[in-house]
Amino acid sequence: MNPQTMNSATPLLAAGGRPWPAEAAAAYRRDGYWTGERLDRIAEAAIRATPDHPAVVDDHGQLSYAELGARISRLAAVFSHRGLTDRDRVILQLPNRIELVVCALALMRIGAIPVYCLGSSRERELTAVADRAKAVALIVGDMTADYDAARVAADVVEQVASARWVMTAEQLRSASITGRELEQTYRVSGTDDIAFLQLSGGTTGLPKLIPRTHDDYLYSIRRSNVVCGLTPQDVFLSVIPAVHNFPMSSPGFLGVLLAGGTVVLTEDQLPGAVFDLVALHRVTVVPLVPPLAHLWVNHAELEPDAIGQLSSLRLLQVGGAKLVPELARRLMELVPGTLQQVFGMAEGLVCYTRPDDDADTVIGTQGRPMSAADEIRIVDEQDRPVASGHRGHLLTRGPYTIRGYFRSPEANRQAFTEDGFYRTGDIVRQRADGSLIVEGRSKDQINRGGEKISAEEVEDILLAHPAIDDAVVVAEPDEYLGERSVAIIVPARAGTSANSGVDRKSIASHLRDCGVDVMKVPDRIETTEQFPVTGVGKISRVRLRTLLREQRSTNA
Ligand code: AMP
Ligand code: DBH
């Protein structure tokens, strides 16, 4: 039963990323953070203890723990039969359905490495990611009215030398149901090697790949389960796409499978339908991003009777982007005693407010690091620690925070200090009790309701437009999303009549033609003759944001 561990000379993490230094790794093992268990066995205890308990439910059906276990081993055998093997990278773009859970665990069972992509990813990003990961296959969702995922994936296979085949969600479903159940032994790498790759919201031209190991990720899940007090009675609802790090691991659907609870996945985000699901399944834990939390309070205000549907909730988690105190207060009134702020990142560090924190802490802070082994530094521009309680750049290191992105030596030089701290790009202040308050950001990123967009990536694509001479993308406040993206464009002069072809519609269609993610299309387009510059002649984003603010207040 136990998979053999391969004593490979170069684990993938060492070949393509940056492992923890041997000394740190030894300490994490010695102190019990890293336990040598495999992520794909996360549901094993519950499969044995409570085989009939519901494990995963979606909008179409459900699986007990015994069925989940059987489906994982069947699909693992199918993948193995198709030639997939240890360390093969596989792009996974699946919606909130049972097969996402089965497929991710089945791939890891044979040592293959899922690369999680969002449903909004299109050809450009999928190609870049498949290329960087040297993916051998793509597994994508069913065809919808406006997106033929299999066709786009086939185009990616054409363009990426390593990529060989595509499988759709429908094929996956039938394979995991009809495949032969074989409890096989697979040769797999050690638990300190890469289990899967997450995409970073990133600040550079293309998304970076975040390598997470079995050891580090399991620790972050185990610790999250303790902080959140998960039990087999918990019923967890993922309304946000479950491939995000937050609903996957903080404590996420994986934490719930570890605890032996029930995971409910839905593709429906409308609060009316979601409230019905909460009532139907007696949901206890829900992670939300601020825009969804906003929808919840608005819905409850319009339909006060609906509030009763939420009576089973014990933990309403909000994270991914800053929760403003006003919305936090309204949530506290909606479901008293259940709010938890979560400030985390796919690179590692996760902070929680605790269930017994006082109201001020829950409303006014983004929580404190979950582990005693999380090292936090708050520094100025020269990496010198700021005075206690002052704002500064947040750096972090610990047993579940990566030491480097996958195959990105250049990015790693900027994103990590020499002694291995990750530069989060967040500006924070720390209270005496350890709680962090997120005050802003130093990275060129737009946090669009929890979805991170790299300004540089969108700028690069805009610059390829024939009617655009120069372009800068910045965030501006949005009542609902928190932030939205604005592209400020200098239209080309020679040969084109100024402004022609630079309205949002034509730009949106240009971006779509380039295969850009749906959510990365700027929400607003502004034109200008030239950009303001800083003292050293660089384009001043700060000055651009101020100009936009001034413009808005004159227009208001
Ligand atoms: P990523 O690195 O793409 O996983 O995104 C993580 C980033 O999301 C963090 O570095 C923060 O900028 C932002 N973030 C996540 N949770 C919160 C939160 N609760 N409040 C403010 N910002 C957050
Ligand atoms: O935004 C995030 O990436 C995030 C938010 C909350 C995260 O990765 C997490 C919790 O684990």
XYZ file of C-alpha atoms and ligand atoms in Angstrom:
590
model
C 0.000 0.000 0.000
C 2.637 2.479 0.930
C 4.129 4.109 -2.101
C 7.824 3.604 -2.404
C 9.878 6.681 -1.969
C 12.376 7.320 -4.680
C 15.794 8.369 -3.516
C 16.366 10.635 -6.417
C 19.631 12.492 -6.711
C 17.970 15.777 -7.671
C 14.464 16.368 -6.416
C 12.484 18.652 -8.709
C 12.452 21.357 -6.044
C 16.234 21.449 -6.106
C 16.366 21.276 -9.899
C 13.833 23.984 -10.649
C 13.329 25.922 -7.493
C 15.050 26.683 -4.257
C 14.642 24.181 -1.429
C 14.937 25.125 2.207
C 18.574 24.974 3.343
C 19.410 21.563 4.860
C 19.739 23.018 8.338
C 16.302 24.672 8.283
C 14.726 21.521 6.845
C 16.303 19.378 9.566
C 14.969 21.743 12.238
C 11.448 21.695 10.767
C 11.521 17.893 10.855
C 12.982 17.731 14.321
C 10.389 20.150 15.682
C 7.537 18.165 14.168
C 6.406 20.616 11.473
C 7.332 18.310 8.620
C 6.085 14.778 9.143
C 6.927 12.909 5.930
C 3.255 12.281 5.039
C 1.773 12.573 1.578
C -0.854 15.114 0.597
C -2.758 12.617 -1.557
C -3.384 10.538 1.587
C -5.053 13.467 3.341
C -8.477 11.777 3.481
C -7.055 8.380 4.514
C -7.956 8.558 8.207
C -11.581 9.441 7.420
C -11.806 6.828 4.643
C -10.955 4.230 7.272
C -12.866 5.681 10.236
C -16.072 6.907 8.569
C -16.355 5.372 5.081
C -20.057 6.266 4.768
C -19.772 9.889 5.841
C -20.324 12.365 2.969
C -16.914 13.631 1.822
C -17.582 15.845 -1.206
C -20.842 17.278 -2.524
C -21.289 19.411 -5.649
C -24.192 20.862 -7.647
C -24.639 17.462 -9.337
C -23.993 14.732 -6.788
C -21.967 13.540 -3.845
C -19.336 11.013 -2.736
C -18.880 9.277 0.593
C -15.355 8.885 1.948
C -15.234 5.269 0.725
C -16.323 6.371 -2.756
C -13.810 9.213 -2.769
C -11.019 6.772 -1.883
C -12.093 4.366 -4.633
C -12.345 7.098 -7.255
C -8.902 8.457 -6.422
C -7.251 5.058 -6.816
C -9.165 4.291 -10.028
C -8.251 7.591 -11.606
C -4.640 7.231 -10.460
C -4.530 3.887 -12.294
C -6.053 5.504 -15.399
C -3.445 8.285 -15.349
C -0.662 5.804 -14.839
C -1.979 3.740 -17.743
C -1.946 6.849 -19.944
C 1.756 7.146 -19.256
C 1.746 9.811 -16.570
C 4.406 9.274 -13.983
C 6.291 10.815 -11.088
C 7.036 14.528 -11.481
C 5.066 14.965 -14.719
C 3.399 18.369 -14.636
C -0.281 18.552 -15.568
C -2.244 21.778 -16.063
C -5.493 21.550 -14.129
C -8.246 24.006 -14.976
C -11.379 22.654 -13.370
C -14.390 24.361 -11.812
C -15.886 23.679 -8.371
C -16.917 20.102 -9.040
C -16.155 16.769 -7.388
C -13.700 15.822 -10.134
C -11.386 18.668 -9.132
C -10.800 17.022 -5.760
C -10.558 13.491 -7.172
C -8.252 14.545 -9.981
C -5.849 16.606 -7.867
C -5.423 13.780 -5.346
C -5.168 11.103 -8.058
C -2.410 13.001 -9.858
C -0.456 13.385 -6.630
C -0.991 9.691 -5.862
C 1.197 8.746 -8.834
C 3.636 11.561 -8.105
C 2.390 13.784 -10.950
C 2.249 17.504 -10.194
C -0.979 19.445 -10.725
C -0.511 23.042 -11.894
C -3.647 24.852 -10.739
C -5.100 27.394 -13.188
C -8.138 29.610 -12.727
C -11.220 29.239 -14.878
C -10.595 32.735 -16.237
C -7.210 31.708 -17.706
C -7.099 31.783 -21.467
C -4.685 30.662 -24.146
C -1.944 33.185 -23.474
C -1.575 32.375 -19.794
C -2.152 28.631 -20.232
C 0.566 28.503 -22.898
C 3.032 30.486 -20.804
C 2.360 28.374 -17.736
C 2.502 25.062 -19.614
C 5.768 26.183 -21.140
C 7.374 27.282 -17.868
C 6.174 24.118 -16.094
C 7.042 21.899 -19.089
C 3.599 20.382 -18.689
C 2.866 17.076 -20.431
C -0.938 17.285 -20.328
C -3.874 19.611 -19.729
C -7.070 18.729 -17.903
C -9.811 21.276 -18.512
C -13.497 21.906 -17.797
C -16.505 21.070 -19.949
C -17.454 23.254 -22.912
C -19.689 26.200 -21.988
C -21.776 28.543 -24.121
C -18.902 31.028 -24.457
C -15.758 28.955 -23.994
C -14.479 25.841 -25.681
C -11.819 24.817 -23.168
C -10.816 21.634 -25.021
C -10.134 23.513 -28.255
C -8.001 26.130 -26.483
C -6.130 23.370 -24.629
C -5.490 21.604 -27.947
C -3.983 24.863 -29.269
C -1.732 24.966 -26.220
C -0.573 21.403 -26.947
C 0.334 22.564 -30.476
C 2.487 25.355 -29.142
C 4.191 23.767 -26.161
C 6.774 21.114 -27.018
C 6.412 19.104 -23.796
C 2.585 18.947 -23.947
C 1.097 15.744 -25.368
C -2.584 15.421 -24.557
C -5.798 16.988 -23.273
C -8.513 15.472 -21.137
C -11.859 17.097 -20.411
C -13.866 17.017 -17.192
C -16.379 14.714 -18.850
C -13.707 12.168 -19.798
C -12.337 12.439 -16.287
C -15.711 11.684 -14.757
C -16.296 8.589 -16.794
C -12.730 7.343 -16.272
C -12.950 7.704 -12.497
C -16.291 5.895 -12.425
C -15.609 3.017 -14.805
C -11.862 2.536 -14.372
C -10.642 -0.616 -12.676
C -9.952 -0.299 -9.002
C -6.345 -1.179 -8.490
C -4.451 -0.447 -5.351
C -1.091 -0.037 -6.969
C 2.253 1.036 -5.719
C 3.750 3.959 -7.542
C 7.313 5.129 -7.428
C 7.172 8.682 -6.166
C 9.590 11.332 -4.924
C 10.043 12.292 -1.284
C 7.544 14.363 0.677
C 10.029 17.232 0.719
C 9.671 17.497 -3.060
C 7.042 19.432 -5.049
C 3.452 18.215 -4.611
C 1.844 20.821 -6.883
C 2.389 24.240 -8.417
C 0.171 27.249 -7.709
C 0.187 30.380 -9.851
C 1.260 33.620 -8.247
C -0.783 36.755 -8.769
C 2.607 38.111 -9.647
C 3.958 41.511 -10.495
C 5.976 40.563 -13.538
C 5.086 39.999 -17.184
C 3.977 36.407 -16.664
C 2.627 34.498 -13.692
C 5.230 32.742 -11.595
C 4.925 29.171 -10.368
C 4.801 28.523 -6.639
C 6.215 25.109 -5.700
C 4.595 23.643 -2.575
C 5.830 20.417 -1.023
C 3.832 17.694 0.715
C 5.600 18.456 3.994
C 5.133 22.209 4.011
C 1.549 22.243 2.727
C 0.346 19.547 5.089
C 1.791 21.495 7.971
C -0.048 24.657 6.928
C -3.293 22.670 6.682
C -2.832 20.835 9.999
C -2.072 24.097 11.769
C -5.055 25.843 10.104
C -7.315 23.028 11.324
C -6.182 23.638 14.894
C -6.614 27.419 14.675
C -10.059 27.025 13.091
C -11.067 24.129 15.364
C -12.224 21.837 12.544
C -14.041 18.601 13.459
C -15.772 15.801 11.504
C -19.057 17.672 12.101
C -17.913 20.615 10.000
C -19.509 21.267 6.627
C -17.429 23.562 4.438
C -18.782 25.477 1.449
C -16.491 26.740 -1.319
C -18.183 29.446 -3.318
C -14.874 30.872 -4.489
C -12.963 28.753 -7.029
C -11.445 25.947 -4.981
C -8.134 26.068 -6.882
C -7.311 29.245 -4.951
C -4.937 28.704 -2.069
C -7.414 30.156 0.456
C -10.341 27.693 -0.055
C -7.840 24.884 -0.643
C -5.759 25.148 2.497
C -6.820 27.796 4.994
C -8.107 25.339 6.228
C -9.940 24.832 2.946
C -11.342 21.698 1.412
C -8.136 19.820 2.153
C -8.353 20.736 5.841
C -11.925 19.464 5.908
C -10.925 16.132 4.312
C -8.157 15.819 6.899
C -10.670 16.436 9.699
C -13.231 14.032 8.204
C -15.864 16.711 7.572
C -17.926 17.413 4.456
C -16.879 19.621 1.532
C -19.593 21.324 -0.515
C -18.489 22.834 -3.831
C -20.699 25.096 -5.895
C -20.374 26.992 -9.143
C -23.214 29.320 -8.179
C -22.172 32.587 -6.521
C -25.529 34.348 -6.296
C -26.344 34.870 -2.624
C -29.915 33.568 -2.929
C -28.698 30.181 -4.183
C -25.734 30.145 -1.804
C -27.924 30.875 1.236
C -30.142 27.956 0.165
C -27.080 25.696 0.071
C -25.943 26.834 3.517
C -29.367 25.968 4.911
C -29.675 22.693 2.988
C -26.302 21.268 4.056
C -26.161 22.977 7.473
C -22.865 24.602 6.434
C -20.544 25.623 9.285
C -17.506 27.185 7.529
C -17.415 29.468 4.466
C -14.459 31.368 3.019
C -15.408 34.541 1.127
C -13.600 37.373 -0.629
C -14.797 40.892 0.288
C -16.999 41.420 -2.828
C -18.942 38.234 -2.055
C -19.234 39.251 1.594
C -20.671 42.517 0.311
C -23.280 40.629 -1.718
C -24.226 38.632 1.383
C -24.964 41.652 3.548
C -26.872 43.360 0.744
C -28.942 40.238 0.131
C -29.739 39.920 3.832
C -30.810 43.564 3.956
C -33.195 43.105 1.046
C -34.519 39.797 2.355
C -34.312 39.776 6.151
C -36.049 36.385 6.251
C -32.981 34.867 4.560
C -30.814 35.534 7.630
C -32.331 32.513 9.353
C -30.800 30.322 6.625
C -27.352 31.076 8.013
C -27.977 29.743 11.518
C -25.600 26.766 11.165
C -22.561 28.958 10.410
C -19.793 29.085 12.987
C -16.939 30.511 10.905
C -17.382 33.150 8.205
C -13.902 33.688 6.819
C -13.041 36.750 4.757
C -9.695 37.117 3.008
C -7.840 37.634 -0.248
C -8.201 41.409 -0.124
C -8.640 44.001 2.596
C -11.918 43.856 4.459
C -12.858 47.412 5.355
C -14.046 47.872 8.972
C -17.483 49.085 7.836
C -18.188 45.821 5.992
C -16.652 43.826 8.865
C -19.162 45.456 11.230
C -22.093 44.652 8.986
C -20.963 41.024 8.782
C -20.700 40.895 12.569
C -24.316 41.977 12.766
C -25.415 39.519 10.092
C -23.870 36.436 11.714
C -22.693 37.400 15.208
C -19.575 35.755 16.562
C -18.563 34.020 13.335
C -16.315 36.491 11.473
C -12.687 35.555 10.898
C -10.254 37.654 8.874
C -7.690 35.686 6.894
C -4.613 37.303 5.400
C -2.623 34.810 3.409
C -0.679 34.159 0.263
C -0.118 31.180 -1.995
C 3.615 31.609 -1.289
C 2.971 30.585 2.322
C 2.287 32.764 5.371
C -1.295 32.689 6.639
C -2.652 34.967 9.396
C -5.988 34.494 11.148
C -8.030 36.375 13.701
C -8.928 33.786 16.326
C -12.465 32.751 17.301
C -11.974 34.166 20.824
C -10.479 37.515 19.740
C -12.314 40.661 20.853
C -14.452 42.597 18.351
C -11.835 45.317 17.782
C -9.272 42.750 16.728
C -11.676 40.924 14.425
C -12.914 44.145 12.812
C -9.699 46.102 12.710
C -6.888 43.622 12.005
C -6.043 40.951 9.462
C -5.102 38.496 12.182
C -1.780 37.177 13.364
C 0.528 34.533 11.916
C -0.855 31.075 12.550
C 2.404 29.399 13.526
C 4.952 30.064 16.255
C 7.539 29.193 13.592
C 6.461 32.042 11.261
C 9.221 34.628 11.248
C 8.038 38.162 10.547
C 10.136 41.234 9.731
C 8.708 44.667 9.073
C 11.315 46.832 7.368
C 11.930 50.164 5.641
C 13.208 50.711 2.072
C 16.723 49.688 3.172
C 15.509 46.459 4.818
C 16.080 47.934 8.302
C 13.482 47.015 10.926
C 11.006 49.850 11.576
C 10.204 50.949 15.122
C 7.643 48.699 16.732
C 4.080 49.550 15.688
C 5.215 51.510 12.618
C 4.343 50.661 9.057
C 6.800 48.920 6.781
C 7.336 46.177 4.213
C 6.343 42.732 5.403
C 8.975 40.006 4.992
C 8.415 36.440 6.145
C 10.064 33.033 6.406
C 8.940 29.775 7.955
C 8.109 26.069 7.628
C 5.431 26.612 4.968
C 6.667 29.719 3.131
C 8.551 29.006 -0.088
C 12.192 30.001 -0.547
C 11.868 30.605 -4.277
C 9.582 30.443 -7.315
C 9.940 27.577 -9.790
C 12.482 28.222 -12.561
C 12.574 31.972 -11.924
C 16.100 32.919 -10.809
C 15.616 36.541 -11.834
C 12.324 36.979 -9.949
C 13.794 35.174 -6.946
C 16.585 37.708 -6.586
C 13.957 40.400 -6.159
C 11.284 38.540 -4.236
C 13.520 36.976 -1.566
C 16.219 38.334 0.720
C 19.599 36.634 0.834
C 18.660 34.912 4.052
C 15.491 33.500 2.526
C 12.734 35.890 3.619
C 9.896 36.323 1.112
C 9.149 39.955 0.264
C 5.362 39.896 0.365
C 4.966 43.336 -1.252
C 2.467 44.193 1.483
C 2.815 47.220 3.733
C 1.719 46.393 7.251
C 1.759 47.543 10.835
C 2.004 45.109 13.740
C 0.198 45.669 17.024
C 1.813 44.731 20.317
C -0.278 41.539 20.421
C 1.190 40.408 17.086
C -1.869 41.205 14.972
C -1.102 42.635 11.548
C -2.953 45.461 9.856
C -2.534 45.586 6.087
C -2.052 49.238 5.185
C -1.161 49.049 1.548
C 1.046 47.479 -1.027
C 4.384 48.194 -2.647
C 3.947 45.726 -5.515
C 2.617 46.790 -8.926
C -0.500 44.751 -8.656
C -4.239 45.257 -8.786
C -6.189 43.281 -6.196
C -9.506 42.999 -7.983
C -11.753 41.573 -5.287
C -9.120 39.008 -4.300
C -7.945 38.225 -7.854
C -4.432 39.554 -8.295
C -3.499 41.154 -11.599
C 0.060 42.058 -12.527
C 0.183 45.608 -13.917
C 3.224 44.725 -16.005
C 1.571 41.748 -17.647
C -1.374 43.800 -18.907
C 0.904 46.690 -19.910
C 3.030 44.361 -22.059
C -0.040 43.211 -23.943
C -1.390 46.739 -24.395
C 1.935 47.826 -25.848
C 1.490 45.286 -28.619
C -1.607 47.195 -29.804
C -0.830 49.214 -32.963
C -2.810 52.256 -31.781
C -0.995 52.441 -28.433
C 2.353 54.133 -27.902
C 2.655 53.620 -24.181
C 0.512 52.225 -21.388
C 0.443 52.045 -17.614
C -2.031 50.021 -15.568
C -2.883 51.051 -12.002
C -5.525 50.260 -9.409
C -8.297 52.650 -8.456
C -10.801 52.215 -5.638
C -14.056 50.458 -6.443
C -16.943 50.322 -4.040
C -17.747 46.701 -4.783
C -14.447 45.098 -5.876
C -12.224 47.082 -3.515
C -10.029 47.864 -6.516
C -10.468 47.872 -10.246
C -7.895 48.272 -13.001
C -7.438 51.385 -15.100
C -5.232 51.487 -18.161
C -3.806 54.886 -18.969
C -2.782 55.005 -22.548
C -0.725 57.284 -24.742
C -2.270 56.768 -28.186
C 0.011 56.425 -31.169
C 0.273 59.598 -33.206
C 1.969 58.884 -36.499
C -0.238 57.240 -39.044
C -3.222 56.897 -36.720
C -5.776 59.476 -35.804
C -5.359 60.061 -32.096
C -7.618 57.963 -29.863
C -8.947 55.897 -32.736
C -9.161 52.297 -31.687
C -8.326 52.896 -28.048
C -11.791 52.734 -26.540
C -12.442 49.973 -23.990
C -14.362 47.840 -26.433
C -11.635 47.640 -29.040
C -8.987 47.158 -26.385
C -11.024 44.432 -24.722
C -11.371 42.645 -28.034
C -7.628 43.067 -28.725
C -6.857 41.505 -25.353
C -9.275 38.672 -25.982
C -7.681 38.067 -29.391
C -4.343 37.777 -27.615
C -5.855 35.072 -25.396
C -5.736 37.176 -22.230
C -7.594 36.162 -19.075
C -11.099 37.551 -18.866
C -10.550 39.298 -15.543
C -7.359 41.012 -16.697
C -9.125 43.274 -19.196
C -8.911 46.800 -17.707
C -12.170 48.053 -16.196
C -11.532 51.550 -17.478
C -9.378 53.181 -20.150
C -8.012 56.725 -19.917
C -5.900 58.487 -22.490
C -3.180 61.034 -21.906
C -0.581 62.916 -23.951
C 2.324 61.910 -21.717
C 2.958 60.306 -18.340
C 4.130 62.125 -15.238
C 7.659 61.037 -14.323
C 9.579 60.695 -11.061
C 12.815 62.530 -10.232
C 14.837 59.806 -11.949
C 12.673 59.863 -15.060
C 10.612 56.747 -14.303
C 6.860 56.804 -14.826
C 5.321 57.733 -11.502
C 2.474 55.393 -10.638
C 1.885 57.287 -7.421
C 1.447 60.529 -9.359
C -0.840 58.747 -11.852
C -3.034 57.474 -9.051
C -3.233 60.995 -7.579
C -4.173 62.419 -10.983
C -6.930 59.828 -11.337
C -8.209 60.653 -7.864
C -8.245 64.381 -8.695
C -10.066 63.685 -11.939
C -12.690 61.633 -10.132
C -13.354 64.316 -7.563
C -13.725 67.020 -10.245
C -16.095 64.791 -12.185
C -18.093 63.885 -9.068
P -1.102 35.716 -3.812
O 0.375 35.947 -3.521
O -1.462 35.866 -5.242
O -1.582 34.458 -3.218
O -1.894 36.888 -3.083
C -1.624 37.179 -1.748
C -1.811 38.646 -1.502
O -3.211 38.939 -1.370
C -1.208 39.141 -0.226
O 0.174 39.364 -0.344
C -2.000 40.426 -0.015
O -1.526 41.440 -0.850
C -3.388 40.040 -0.497
N -4.258 39.618 0.627
C -4.618 38.362 0.959
N -5.441 38.364 2.023
C -5.614 39.650 2.403
C -6.332 40.301 3.447
N -7.080 39.628 4.321
N -6.244 41.663 3.534
C -5.490 42.357 2.650
N -4.791 41.798 1.636
C -4.844 40.463 1.502
O -5.100 35.915 -1.158
C -4.583 34.818 -0.911
O -3.759 34.287 -1.679
C -4.966 34.103 0.362
C -5.889 34.665 1.217
C -6.235 34.002 2.391
C -4.379 32.879 0.676
O -3.464 32.304 -0.164
C -4.730 32.205 1.857
C -5.671 32.780 2.718
O -4.150 31.014 2.143
